[in-house]
C-alpha cells in the first residue's frame, strides 16, 4: 500500500474527517473533475483504495494503526464490507457514508 493510500485511509476514517466525510468527498470530487496535479493525487488515492479492497491488503491491526482506532471492526469481513460501501461514497455516487457496524 502506497503512502497516498495510507494517508487517505488515515484521513477519511481517522480523527481528521470521520465526523465530516462530506468535506473530504467534496474535495476529492472537485479534484477528480479538474485535470492537473490534484486530480492525479486523487486518482492515485482512488486506485490505491480500490486495490486495498480488492486484495484485502489491510489487516485489522493496520487499520487500527492508520485510523488511530476511531472506527473498530470485529473482523475483516465487516471491515471490507464497510470499505466497499465507503468507496462508493467517496469515489462513486452513494449519497451517504455507510453506518459503522458499531453504530
Short mmCIF file of C-alpha atoms in Angstrom, two decimals:
data_model
loop_
_atom_site.label_atom_id
_atom_site.label_comp_id
_atom_site.label_asym_id
_atom_site.label_seq_id
_atom_site.Cartn_x
_atom_site.Cartn_y
_atom_site.Cartn_z
CA UNK A 1 0.00 0.00 0.00
CA UNK A 2 1.49 3.33 -1.01
CA UNK A 3 1.79 6.46 1.12
CA UNK A 4 -1.12 8.26 -0.60
CA UNK A 5 -3.47 5.38 0.12
CA UNK A 6 -2.35 5.22 3.74
CA UNK A 7 -2.87 8.97 4.08
CA UNK A 8 -6.34 8.75 2.52
CA UNK A 9 -7.43 5.94 4.84
CA UNK A 10 -5.99 7.69 7.89
CA UNK A 11 -7.71 10.95 6.97
CA UNK A 12 -11.07 9.59 5.83
CA UNK A 13 -11.58 7.18 8.70
CA UNK A 14 -9.39 8.65 11.41
CA UNK A 15 -9.95 11.73 13.54
CA UNK A 16 -9.48 14.24 10.68
CA UNK A 17 -12.71 13.66 8.70
CA UNK A 18 -14.64 10.88 10.41
CA UNK A 19 -17.27 13.36 11.60
CA UNK A 20 -17.41 15.35 8.37
CA UNK A 21 -16.77 12.98 5.47
CA UNK A 22 -18.71 15.25 3.11
CA UNK A 23 -15.86 17.79 3.28
CA UNK A 24 -13.34 15.20 2.14
CA UNK A 25 -15.71 13.83 -0.52
CA UNK A 26 -16.30 17.30 -1.93
CA UNK A 27 -12.56 17.92 -2.22
CA UNK A 28 -11.97 14.55 -3.87
CA UNK A 29 -14.81 15.00 -6.34
CA UNK A 30 -13.65 18.53 -7.21
CA UNK A 31 -10.07 17.44 -7.82
CA UNK A 32 -11.10 14.42 -9.89
CA UNK A 33 -13.17 16.70 -12.12
CA UNK A 34 -10.28 19.10 -12.83
CA UNK A 35 -7.21 17.89 -14.70
CA UNK A 36 -3.91 18.61 -13.03
CA UNK A 37 -1.72 17.56 -10.12
CA UNK A 38 -4.55 17.41 -7.59
CA UNK A 39 -6.53 15.19 -9.93
CA UNK A 40 -3.57 12.82 -10.26
CA UNK A 41 -3.26 12.63 -6.46
CA UNK A 42 -6.97 11.86 -6.05
CA UNK A 43 -6.81 9.27 -8.83
CA UNK A 44 -3.90 7.60 -7.03
CA UNK A 45 -5.87 7.60 -3.77
CA UNK A 46 -8.92 6.16 -5.50
CA UNK A 47 -6.94 3.47 -7.29
CA UNK A 48 -4.93 2.60 -4.17
CA UNK A 49 -8.06 2.37 -2.04
CA UNK A 50 -9.71 0.13 -4.66
CA UNK A 51 -6.61 -2.09 -4.66
CA UNK A 52 -6.69 -2.42 -0.87
CA UNK A 53 -10.33 -3.50 -1.05
CA UNK A 54 -9.77 -5.86 -3.97
CA UNK A 55 -6.77 -7.59 -2.41
CA UNK A 56 -7.92 -7.25 1.20
CA UNK A 57 -4.45 -5.86 1.77
CA UNK A 58 -5.13 -4.29 5.14
CA UNK A 59 -5.23 -6.19 8.41
CA UNK A 60 -7.35 -5.12 11.37
CA UNK A 61 -4.16 -4.13 13.22
CA UNK A 62 -3.01 -1.96 10.31
CA UNK A 63 -6.49 -0.41 10.09
CA UNK A 64 -6.41 0.44 13.80
CA UNK A 65 -2.97 1.98 13.41
CA UNK A 66 -3.85 4.07 10.34
CA UNK A 67 -7.15 5.33 11.76
CA UNK A 68 -5.97 5.76 15.34
CA UNK A 69 -8.69 3.36 16.46
CA UNK A 70 -11.54 5.77 15.65
CA UNK A 71 -13.64 3.07 13.96
CA UNK A 72 -13.15 -0.51 15.10
CA UNK A 73 -14.38 -3.69 13.48
CA UNK A 74 -14.88 -7.14 14.95
CA UNK A 75 -13.47 -8.88 11.90
CA UNK A 76 -12.03 -8.35 8.46
CA UNK A 77 -15.29 -9.31 6.73
CA UNK A 78 -17.05 -6.42 8.50
CA UNK A 79 -14.17 -4.07 7.68
CA UNK A 80 -14.18 -4.89 3.97
CA UNK A 81 -17.97 -4.76 3.65
CA UNK A 82 -17.78 -1.27 5.14
CA UNK A 83 -14.86 -0.22 2.92
CA UNK A 84 -16.65 -1.32 -0.25
CA UNK A 85 -19.59 0.91 0.61
CA UNK A 86 -17.28 3.72 1.69
CA UNK A 87 -15.55 3.52 -1.70
CA UNK A 88 -18.92 4.08 -3.38
CA UNK A 89 -19.44 7.12 -1.17
CA UNK A 90 -16.09 8.80 -1.74
CA UNK A 91 -15.49 7.83 -5.37
CA UNK A 92 -18.88 6.73 -6.67
CA UNK A 93 -22.37 8.09 -6.40
CA UNK A 94 -23.52 6.91 -2.96
CA UNK A 95 -25.19 9.79 -1.16
CA UNK A 96 -24.07 8.82 2.34
CA UNK A 97 -21.22 7.08 4.04
CA UNK A 98 -22.47 3.73 5.33
CA UNK A 99 -23.19 3.45 9.03
CA UNK A 100 -20.40 1.92 11.01
CA UNK A 101 -21.29 -1.57 12.25
CA UNK A 102 -20.85 -0.38 15.83
CA UNK A 103 -23.42 2.42 15.37
#
